[in-house]
XYZ file of C-alpha atoms in Angstrom:
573
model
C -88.421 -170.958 130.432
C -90.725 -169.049 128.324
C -88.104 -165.615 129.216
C -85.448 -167.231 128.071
C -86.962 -169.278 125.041
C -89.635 -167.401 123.087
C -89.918 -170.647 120.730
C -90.872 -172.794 123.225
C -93.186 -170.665 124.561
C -94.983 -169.488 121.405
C -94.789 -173.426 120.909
C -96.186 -174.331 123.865
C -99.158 -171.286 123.467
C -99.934 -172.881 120.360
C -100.477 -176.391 121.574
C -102.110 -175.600 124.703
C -105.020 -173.757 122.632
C -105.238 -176.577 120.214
C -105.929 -178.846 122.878
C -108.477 -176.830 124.305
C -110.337 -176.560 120.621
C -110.257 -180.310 120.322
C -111.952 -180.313 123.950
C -114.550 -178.196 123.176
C -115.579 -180.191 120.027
C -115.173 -183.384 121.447
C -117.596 -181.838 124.619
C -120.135 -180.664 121.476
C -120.417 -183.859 120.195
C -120.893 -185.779 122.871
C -123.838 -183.925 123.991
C -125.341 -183.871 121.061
C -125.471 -180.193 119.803
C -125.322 -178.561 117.101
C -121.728 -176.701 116.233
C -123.220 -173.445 116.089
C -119.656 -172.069 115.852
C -118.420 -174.583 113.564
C -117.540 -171.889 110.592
C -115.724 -170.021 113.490
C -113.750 -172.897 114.925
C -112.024 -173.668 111.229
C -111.355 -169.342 111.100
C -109.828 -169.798 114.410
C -107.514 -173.008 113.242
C -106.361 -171.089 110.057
C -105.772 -168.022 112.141
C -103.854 -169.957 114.566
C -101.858 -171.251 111.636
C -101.776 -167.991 110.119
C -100.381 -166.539 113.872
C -98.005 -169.774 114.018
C -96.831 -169.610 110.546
C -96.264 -165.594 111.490
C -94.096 -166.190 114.653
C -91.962 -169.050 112.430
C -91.353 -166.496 110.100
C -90.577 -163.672 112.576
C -88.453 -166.285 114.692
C -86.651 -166.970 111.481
C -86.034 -163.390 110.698
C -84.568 -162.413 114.066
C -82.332 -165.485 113.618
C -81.396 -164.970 110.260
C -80.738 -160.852 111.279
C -78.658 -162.070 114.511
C -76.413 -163.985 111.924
C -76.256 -161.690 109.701
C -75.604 -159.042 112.230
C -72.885 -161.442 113.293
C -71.347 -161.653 110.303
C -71.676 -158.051 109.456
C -70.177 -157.213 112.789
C -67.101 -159.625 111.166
C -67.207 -157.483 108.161
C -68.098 -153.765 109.494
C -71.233 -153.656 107.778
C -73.492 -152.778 111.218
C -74.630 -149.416 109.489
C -76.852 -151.348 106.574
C -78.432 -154.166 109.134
C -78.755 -151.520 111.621
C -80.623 -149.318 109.135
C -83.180 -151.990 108.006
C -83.564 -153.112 111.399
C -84.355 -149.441 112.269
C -87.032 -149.271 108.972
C -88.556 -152.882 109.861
C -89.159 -151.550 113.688
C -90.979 -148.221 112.127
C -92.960 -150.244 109.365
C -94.156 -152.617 112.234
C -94.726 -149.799 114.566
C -96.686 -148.372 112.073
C -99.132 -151.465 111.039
C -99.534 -151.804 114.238
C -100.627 -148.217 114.865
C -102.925 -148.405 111.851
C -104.211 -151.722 113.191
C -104.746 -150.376 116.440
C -106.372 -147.310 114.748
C -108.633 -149.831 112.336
C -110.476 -151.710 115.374
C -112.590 -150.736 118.025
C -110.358 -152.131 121.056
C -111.688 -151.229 125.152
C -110.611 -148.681 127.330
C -108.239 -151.391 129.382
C -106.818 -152.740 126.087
C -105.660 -148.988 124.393
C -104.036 -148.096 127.451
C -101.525 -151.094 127.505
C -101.150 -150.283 123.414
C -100.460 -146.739 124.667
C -98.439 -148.059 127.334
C -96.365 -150.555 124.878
C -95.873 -147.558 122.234
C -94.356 -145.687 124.796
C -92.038 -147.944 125.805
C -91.415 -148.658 122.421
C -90.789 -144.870 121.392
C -88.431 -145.126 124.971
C -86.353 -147.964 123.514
C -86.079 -146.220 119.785
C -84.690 -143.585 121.231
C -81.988 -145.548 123.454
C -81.631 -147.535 120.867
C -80.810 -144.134 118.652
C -78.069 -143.132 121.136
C -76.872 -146.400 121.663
C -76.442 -146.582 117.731
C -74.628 -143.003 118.063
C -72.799 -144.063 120.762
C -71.363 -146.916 118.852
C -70.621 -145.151 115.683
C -69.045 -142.549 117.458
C -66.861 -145.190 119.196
C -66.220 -146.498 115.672
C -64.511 -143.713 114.254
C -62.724 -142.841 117.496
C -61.467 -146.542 116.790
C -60.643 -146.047 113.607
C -58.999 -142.603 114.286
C -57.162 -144.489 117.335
C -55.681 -147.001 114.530
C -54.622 -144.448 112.022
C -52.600 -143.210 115.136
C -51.404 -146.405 115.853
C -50.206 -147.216 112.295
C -48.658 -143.903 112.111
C -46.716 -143.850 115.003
C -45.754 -147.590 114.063
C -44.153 -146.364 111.069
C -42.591 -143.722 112.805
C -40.918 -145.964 114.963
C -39.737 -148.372 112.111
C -38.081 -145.452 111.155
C -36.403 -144.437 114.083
C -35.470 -147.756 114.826
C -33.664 -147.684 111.360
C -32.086 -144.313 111.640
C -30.940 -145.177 114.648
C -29.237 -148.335 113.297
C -27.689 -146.558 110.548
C -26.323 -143.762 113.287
C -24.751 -146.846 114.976
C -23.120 -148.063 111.947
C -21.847 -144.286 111.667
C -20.842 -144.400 114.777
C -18.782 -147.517 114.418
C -17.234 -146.597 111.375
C -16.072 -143.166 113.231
C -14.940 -145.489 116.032
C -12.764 -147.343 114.064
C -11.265 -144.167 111.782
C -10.550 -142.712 115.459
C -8.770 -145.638 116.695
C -7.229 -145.721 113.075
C -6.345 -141.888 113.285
C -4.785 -142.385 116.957
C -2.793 -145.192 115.885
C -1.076 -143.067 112.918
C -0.983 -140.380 115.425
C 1.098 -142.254 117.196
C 2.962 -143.546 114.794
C 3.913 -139.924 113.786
C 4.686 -138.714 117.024
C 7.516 -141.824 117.217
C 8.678 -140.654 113.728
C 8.442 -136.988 115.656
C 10.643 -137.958 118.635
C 13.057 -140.248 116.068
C 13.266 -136.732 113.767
C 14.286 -134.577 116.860
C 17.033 -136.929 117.836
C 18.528 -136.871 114.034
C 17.961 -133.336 113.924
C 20.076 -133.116 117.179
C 22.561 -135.122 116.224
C 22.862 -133.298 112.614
C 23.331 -130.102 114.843
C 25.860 -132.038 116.710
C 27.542 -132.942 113.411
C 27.369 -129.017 111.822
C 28.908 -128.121 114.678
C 31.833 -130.414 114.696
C 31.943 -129.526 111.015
C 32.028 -125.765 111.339
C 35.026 -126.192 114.504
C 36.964 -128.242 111.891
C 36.395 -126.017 109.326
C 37.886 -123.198 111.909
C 40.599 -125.399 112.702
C 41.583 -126.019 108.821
C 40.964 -121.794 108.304
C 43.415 -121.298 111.479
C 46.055 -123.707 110.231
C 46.057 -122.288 106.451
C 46.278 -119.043 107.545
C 49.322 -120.124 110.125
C 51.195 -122.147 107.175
C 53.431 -120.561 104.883
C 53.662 -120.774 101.087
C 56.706 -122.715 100.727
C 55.374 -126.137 98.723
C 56.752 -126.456 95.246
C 54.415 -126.265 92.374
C 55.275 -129.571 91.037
C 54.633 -131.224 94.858
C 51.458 -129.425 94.302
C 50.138 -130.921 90.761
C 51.373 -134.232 91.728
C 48.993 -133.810 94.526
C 46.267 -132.657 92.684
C 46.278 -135.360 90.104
C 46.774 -138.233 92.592
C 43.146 -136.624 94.190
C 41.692 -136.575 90.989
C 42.394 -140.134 90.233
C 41.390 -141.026 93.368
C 38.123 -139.107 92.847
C 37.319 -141.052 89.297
C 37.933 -144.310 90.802
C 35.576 -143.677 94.010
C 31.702 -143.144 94.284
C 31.337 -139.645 95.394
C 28.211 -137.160 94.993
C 27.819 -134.647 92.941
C 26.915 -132.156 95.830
C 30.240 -132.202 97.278
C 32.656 -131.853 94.829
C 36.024 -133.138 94.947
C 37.175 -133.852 98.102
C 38.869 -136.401 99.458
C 37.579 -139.298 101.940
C 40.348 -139.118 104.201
C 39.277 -135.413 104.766
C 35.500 -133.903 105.157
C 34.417 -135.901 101.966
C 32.662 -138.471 104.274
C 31.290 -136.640 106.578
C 29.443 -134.253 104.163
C 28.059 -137.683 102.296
C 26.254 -138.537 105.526
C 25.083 -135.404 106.366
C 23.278 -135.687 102.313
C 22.392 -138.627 102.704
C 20.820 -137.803 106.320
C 19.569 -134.180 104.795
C 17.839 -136.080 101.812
C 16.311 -138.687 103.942
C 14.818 -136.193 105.764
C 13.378 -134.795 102.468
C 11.865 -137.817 101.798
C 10.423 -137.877 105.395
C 9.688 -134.310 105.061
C 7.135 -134.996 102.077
C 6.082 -138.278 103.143
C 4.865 -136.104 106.518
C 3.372 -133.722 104.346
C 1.042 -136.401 102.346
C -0.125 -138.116 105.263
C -0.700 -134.780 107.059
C -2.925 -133.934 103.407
C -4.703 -137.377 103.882
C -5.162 -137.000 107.429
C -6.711 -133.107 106.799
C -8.915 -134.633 104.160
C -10.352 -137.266 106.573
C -10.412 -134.974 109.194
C -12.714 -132.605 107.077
C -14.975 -135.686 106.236
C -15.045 -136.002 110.222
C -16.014 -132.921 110.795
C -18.653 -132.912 107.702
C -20.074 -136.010 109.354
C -20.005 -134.183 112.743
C -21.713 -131.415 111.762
C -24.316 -134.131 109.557
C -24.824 -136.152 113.040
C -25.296 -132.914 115.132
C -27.745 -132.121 112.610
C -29.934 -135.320 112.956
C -29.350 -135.139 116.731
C -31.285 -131.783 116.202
C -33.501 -133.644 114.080
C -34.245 -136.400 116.532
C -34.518 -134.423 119.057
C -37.197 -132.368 117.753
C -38.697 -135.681 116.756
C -38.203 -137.070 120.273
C -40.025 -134.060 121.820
C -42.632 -134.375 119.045
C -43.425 -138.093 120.387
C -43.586 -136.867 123.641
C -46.150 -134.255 122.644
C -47.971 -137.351 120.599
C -47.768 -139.462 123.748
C -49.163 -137.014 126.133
C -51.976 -136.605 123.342
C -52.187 -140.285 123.172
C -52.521 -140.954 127.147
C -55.451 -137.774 127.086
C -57.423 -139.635 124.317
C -56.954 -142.886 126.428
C -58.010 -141.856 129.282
C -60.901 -140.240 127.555
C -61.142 -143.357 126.042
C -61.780 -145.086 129.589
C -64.121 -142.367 130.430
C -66.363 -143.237 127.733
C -65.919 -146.696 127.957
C -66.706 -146.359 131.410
C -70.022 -144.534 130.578
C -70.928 -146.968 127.864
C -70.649 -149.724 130.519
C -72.801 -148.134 132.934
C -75.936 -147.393 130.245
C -75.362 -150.674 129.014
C -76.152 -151.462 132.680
C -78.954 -148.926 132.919
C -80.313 -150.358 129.300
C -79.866 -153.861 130.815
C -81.709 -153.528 134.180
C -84.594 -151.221 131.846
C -84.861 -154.221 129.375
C -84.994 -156.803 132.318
C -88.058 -154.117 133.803
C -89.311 -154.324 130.300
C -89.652 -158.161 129.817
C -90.700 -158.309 133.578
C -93.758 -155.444 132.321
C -94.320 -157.563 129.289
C -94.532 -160.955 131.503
C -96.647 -159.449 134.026
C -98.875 -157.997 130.783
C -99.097 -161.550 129.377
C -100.018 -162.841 131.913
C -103.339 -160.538 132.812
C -104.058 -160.982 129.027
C -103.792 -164.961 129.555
C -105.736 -164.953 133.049
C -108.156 -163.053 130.615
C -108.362 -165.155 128.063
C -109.281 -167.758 130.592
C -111.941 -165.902 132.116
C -113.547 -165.439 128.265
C -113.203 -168.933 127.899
C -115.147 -169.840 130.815
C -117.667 -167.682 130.386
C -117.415 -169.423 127.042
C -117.956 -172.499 128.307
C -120.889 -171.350 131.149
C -122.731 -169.519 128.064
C -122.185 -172.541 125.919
C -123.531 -174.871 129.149
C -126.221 -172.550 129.483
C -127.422 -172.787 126.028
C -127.237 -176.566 126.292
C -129.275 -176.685 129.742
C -132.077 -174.286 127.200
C -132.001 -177.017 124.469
C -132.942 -179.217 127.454
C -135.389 -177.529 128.492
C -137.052 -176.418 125.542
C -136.564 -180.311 124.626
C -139.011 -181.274 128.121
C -141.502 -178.262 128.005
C -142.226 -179.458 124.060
C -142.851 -183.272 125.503
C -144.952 -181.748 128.244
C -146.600 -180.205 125.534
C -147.376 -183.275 123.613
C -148.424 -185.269 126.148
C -150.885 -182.092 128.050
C -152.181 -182.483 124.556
C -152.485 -185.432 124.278
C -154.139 -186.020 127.862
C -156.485 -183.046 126.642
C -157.589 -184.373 123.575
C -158.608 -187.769 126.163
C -159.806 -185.488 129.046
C -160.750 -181.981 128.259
C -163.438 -180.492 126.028
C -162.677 -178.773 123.204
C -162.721 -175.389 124.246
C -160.623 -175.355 127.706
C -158.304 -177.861 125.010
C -158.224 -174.660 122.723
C -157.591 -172.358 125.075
C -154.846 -174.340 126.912
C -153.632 -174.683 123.326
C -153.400 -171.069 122.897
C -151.673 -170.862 126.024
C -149.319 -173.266 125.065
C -148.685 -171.508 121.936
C -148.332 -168.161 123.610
C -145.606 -169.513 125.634
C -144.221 -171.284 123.497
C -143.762 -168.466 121.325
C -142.272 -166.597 124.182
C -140.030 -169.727 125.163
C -138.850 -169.087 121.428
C -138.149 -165.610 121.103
C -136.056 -165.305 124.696
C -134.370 -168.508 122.929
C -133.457 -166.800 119.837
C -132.591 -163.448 121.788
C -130.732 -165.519 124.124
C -128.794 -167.702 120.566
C -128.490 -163.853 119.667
C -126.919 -162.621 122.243
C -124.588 -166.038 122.817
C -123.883 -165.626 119.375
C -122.896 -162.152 119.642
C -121.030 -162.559 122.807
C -118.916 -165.489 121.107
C -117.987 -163.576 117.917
C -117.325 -160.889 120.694
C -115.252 -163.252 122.589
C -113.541 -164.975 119.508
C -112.410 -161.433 118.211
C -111.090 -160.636 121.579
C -108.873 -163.690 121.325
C -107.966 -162.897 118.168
C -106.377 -159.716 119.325
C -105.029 -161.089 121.944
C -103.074 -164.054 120.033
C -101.779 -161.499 117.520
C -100.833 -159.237 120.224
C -99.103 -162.064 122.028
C -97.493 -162.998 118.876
C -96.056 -159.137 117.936
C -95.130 -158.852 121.800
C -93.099 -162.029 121.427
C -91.405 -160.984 118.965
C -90.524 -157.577 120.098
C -89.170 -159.111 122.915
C -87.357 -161.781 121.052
C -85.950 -158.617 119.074
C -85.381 -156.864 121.874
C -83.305 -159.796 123.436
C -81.801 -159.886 120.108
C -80.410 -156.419 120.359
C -79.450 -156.512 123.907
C -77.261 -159.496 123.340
C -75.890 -157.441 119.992
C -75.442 -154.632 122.278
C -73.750 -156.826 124.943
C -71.178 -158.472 122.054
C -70.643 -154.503 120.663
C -69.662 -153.823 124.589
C -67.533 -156.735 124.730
C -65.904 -155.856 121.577
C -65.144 -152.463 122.484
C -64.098 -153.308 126.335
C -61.663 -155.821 123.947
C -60.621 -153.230 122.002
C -60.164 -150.759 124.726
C -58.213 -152.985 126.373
C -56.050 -153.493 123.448
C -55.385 -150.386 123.122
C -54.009 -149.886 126.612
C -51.583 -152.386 125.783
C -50.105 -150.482 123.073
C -50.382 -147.333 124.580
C -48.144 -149.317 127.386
C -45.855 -150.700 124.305
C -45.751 -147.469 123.188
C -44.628 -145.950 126.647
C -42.030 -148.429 126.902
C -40.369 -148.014 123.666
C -40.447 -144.679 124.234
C -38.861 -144.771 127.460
C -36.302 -146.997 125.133
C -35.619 -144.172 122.753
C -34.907 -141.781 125.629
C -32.379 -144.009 127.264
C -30.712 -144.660 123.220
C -30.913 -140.850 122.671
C -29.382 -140.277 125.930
C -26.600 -142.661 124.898
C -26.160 -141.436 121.550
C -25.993 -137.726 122.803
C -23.238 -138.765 125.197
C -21.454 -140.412 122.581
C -21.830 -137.283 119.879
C -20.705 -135.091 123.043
C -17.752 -137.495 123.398
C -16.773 -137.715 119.756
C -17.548 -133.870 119.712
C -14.652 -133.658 122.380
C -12.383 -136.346 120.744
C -12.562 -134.890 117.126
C -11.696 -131.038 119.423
C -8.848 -133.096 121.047
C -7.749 -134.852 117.284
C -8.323 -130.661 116.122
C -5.955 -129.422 118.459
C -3.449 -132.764 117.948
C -3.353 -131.136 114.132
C -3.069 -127.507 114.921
C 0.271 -128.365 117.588
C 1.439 -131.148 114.435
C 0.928 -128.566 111.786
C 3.248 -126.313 114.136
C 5.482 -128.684 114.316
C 5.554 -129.815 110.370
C 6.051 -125.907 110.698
C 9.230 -125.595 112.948
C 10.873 -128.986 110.940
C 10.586 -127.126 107.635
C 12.252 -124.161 109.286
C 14.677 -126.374 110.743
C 15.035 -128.042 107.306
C 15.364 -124.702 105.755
C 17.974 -123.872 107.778
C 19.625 -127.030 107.810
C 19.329 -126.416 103.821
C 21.148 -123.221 103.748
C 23.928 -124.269 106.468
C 24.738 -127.139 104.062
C 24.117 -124.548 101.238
C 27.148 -122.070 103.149
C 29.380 -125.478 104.041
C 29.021 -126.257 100.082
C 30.159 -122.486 99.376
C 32.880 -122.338 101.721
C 33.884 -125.521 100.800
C 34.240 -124.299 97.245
C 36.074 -121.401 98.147
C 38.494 -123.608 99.914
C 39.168 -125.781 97.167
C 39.697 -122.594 95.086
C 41.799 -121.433 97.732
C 43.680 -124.536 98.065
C 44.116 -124.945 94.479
C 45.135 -121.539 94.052
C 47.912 -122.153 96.944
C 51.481 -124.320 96.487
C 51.527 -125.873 100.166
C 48.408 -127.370 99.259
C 50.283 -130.782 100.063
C 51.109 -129.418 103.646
C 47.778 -128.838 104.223
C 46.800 -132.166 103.106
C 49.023 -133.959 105.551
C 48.332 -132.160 108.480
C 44.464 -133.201 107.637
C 45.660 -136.654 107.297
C 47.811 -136.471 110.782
C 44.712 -134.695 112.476
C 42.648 -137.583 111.579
């Protein structure tokens, strides 16, 4: 439990060893000795409370830097609590070194220092690149983020131009369908002109056969009339032509004759006008929007360029992307396996470290019963001295009763003599008890100090493996997160190829459409062309009907069987 719980054990140290001080003074007491090592026994309390107040506060430290290096991992602020972790390792390394330095330890115990600085020296230096390691993870993060954000943006983007394209596109949808319908529309008004310009051919050339007819019989007709038949005729035309609505364009002629005829071919010729220019706006209007088409043609081929260059861009970015993941893995994968390596050498650390505690407690055992022996031995003297002085009083006292003065002196003196030697190898033997206690109490004094600082290395060390274990699992998090957009990513991706693919299809069909609607224009521009020709010439054969039938009139007027002539209309009709 002691692994796994360096409280309990440091608890459990302490208690055991207070136990065994209350033994040994309740032992002293009870045999009546003297506490030689009184003085030493209250040092040895207040440096057991000094050593237990020590571990509380190095327990409390390590606790309060796990939370804060909790919290700090919350807040990104592992550089600083890394740093003074980093100084407070040194500064202890280094007390201890000048500790080390200060007292005279054995051979035995300055090779396991040795031993413990090198490991310690080891697990700076992992703990260096373990600290680089991270940091350089940390900005790859953050790098990976910026990326992230970036292409987030750029996506927001793309998703919005390409919403705005599809509005585009709809609106050109519906001008097409709008366009084809008038299109339509035209080409019925088309079809509807060609059969009225037929049928005004049709009517020209019943006109000009009549007019033939009319020159044929005129010139066949003699001038017999009277003048007076003549005038008569003429005025009852004229106040027939005051009382009727005739137009101005053809004269005075009357209805009975060509008069209504030529009125419907105006009428017909004018309409046509009207038809004519009415064509000729909507062809404007329909050249105008086509010419906004073809601006916003060449404006969408333009960000088709555009998005393709963006699209391959993204690619390039995503290829990038994938590379830096799968570097990504590759160091994640290498972090996991020293994070194994730095696990399994911490494990053979606190396994060095338990087998080193306990040779220094099976030790401190052995000291303390040879404690206890010299301490028995030293009792079993006091005994002894305590029975060779009674002998002494009573041989002197049985001398003083038996033997003479002289043999009494001399066994005296020979008491004395050995008593004096009984003394001294007493006092050299208190010396050297004496000696070999402060000895032995220094000795445990090192040793409870060094089992205190090797506690709480290891609770540190503990400390920073599970620190190190929460940075993996972090980062494994993270990696994994990662992966997940990168996936996102892939998928919209493959999104935006399939819309791009669409929307080039449906630029290359309105491309094709808006060549179709190009061509439609060119053959209805031609054919605007050909009408107005046709008009033109329908103009100037009504312009040549007007003039002949002027000269008729003159000639009619000029004529005296003008009233004849009129009749033989009338009869022909």
């Amino acid at each position: 439990m002691s692994y796994f719980f360096g409280n309990a054990g440091t608890s459990g140290l302490i208690k055991t060893r207070r136990k065994k001080h209350v033994r040994h003074r309740s032992l002293s007491n009870d045999r009546g000795l003297e506490p030689v090592h009184g003085i030493t026994h209250r040092r040895r309390h207040s440096s057991d409370k000094k050593c237990i107040s020590k571990a509380k506060s190095v327990l409390k430290e390590s606790q309060s830097h796990n939370y804060d290096g909790d919290n700090a991992s919350i807040k990104n602020k592992n550089k600083r609590c890394l740093h003074k972790e980093i100084v407070r390792l040194v500064e202890e390394n280094r007390l201890l070194t000048a500790k080390l330095e200060g007292t005279k330890v054995d051979l035995g115990n300055l090779s396991i220092v040795k031993e413990r600085d090198e490991l310690l020296a080891t697990l700076e230096k992992k703990y260096h690149k373990l600290q680089q390691n991270y940091y350089e993870l940390q900005t790859s993060r953050d790098k990976v983020n910026a990326l992230l954000a970036q292409r987030e943006n750029e996506f927001r983007q793309l998703h919005m131009h390409n919403e705005e394209s599809a509005l585009i596109i709809r609106n050109n949808e519906q001008q097409r369908n709008t366009f084809i319908a008038t299109i339509q529309r035209i080409k019925n008004e088309n079809v509807q002109m060609h059969e009225d310009v037929n049928l005004l051919k049709n009517l020209v050339y019943r006109l000009n056969l009549e007019i033939e007819k009319y020159q044929d019989k005129l010139r066949t007709i003699g001038q017999t009339a009277d003048n007076q038949a003549v005038v008569n005729i003429i005025d009852e035309v004229r106040t027939n032509f005051n009382n009727k609505n005739v137009l101005k364009a053809w004269g005075k002629v009357n209805f009975h004759a060509l008069g209504p005829l030529l009125d419907a071919y105006q009428e017909n010729v004018n309409e046509k006008d009207e038809l004519i220019q009415k064509y000729k706006k909507e062809i404007d209007e329909f050249s105008g929007k086509l010419k906004d088409i073809i601006s916003e043609n060449e404006n969408l081929h333009i960000e088709v360029e555009n998005m393709r260059a963006k699209y391959d861009r993204y690619v390039e970015e995503a290829k990038v992307l994938e590379k830096d993941a799968a570097i990504v893995k590759e160091q994640n994968e290498l972090l996991i396996k020293q994070s194994a390596m730095q696990k399994q050498k911490i494990q053979e650390i606190h396994s060095i470290y338990e087998h080193k505690v306990e040779s220094m407690s099976q030790d401190n055992n052995k000291l303390y019963k040879e404690y206890l022996t010299c301490k028995t031995e030293l009792s079993t003297l006091k005994g002894k001295y305590e029975i060779l002085n009674e002998g002494y009083e009573k041989l002197k006292n049985i001398s003083e009763k038996t033997m003479p003065i002289s043999v009494h002196n001399a066994a005296i003196d020979e008491c004395k003599r050995l008593f004096e030697e009984l003394k001294q190898q007493y006092e050299s033997e208190k010396k050297k008890s004496s000696t070999c206690m402060k000895q032995l109490e220094e000795i445990l004094r090192e040793n409870e100090k060094q089992l205190i600082t090797i506690t709480a290395e290891r609770d540190q060390l503990r400390i920073q493996a599970r620190n190190l274990e929460k940075n993996l699992k972090r980062t494994h998090n993270k990696l994994e997160h990662l992966q997940s957009t990168v996936q996102s990513i892939q998928v919209s991706r493959d999104s935006f190829k399939r819309q791009l693919n669409k929307t080039t299809l449906y630029c290359e069909e309105l491309v094709k459409e808006q060549e179709k609607l190009a061509i439609e224009k060119n053959k209805l521009s031609r054919l605007l062309e050909e009408k107005e020709k046709e008009n033109e010439n329908i103009q100037y054969l009504g312009n040549n009907i007007t003039h002949r039938m002027g000269t008729l009139k003159n000639q009619l007027k000029a004529r005296p069987n003008f009233y004849l002539i009129l009749s033989s209309k009338k009869q022909y009709f």
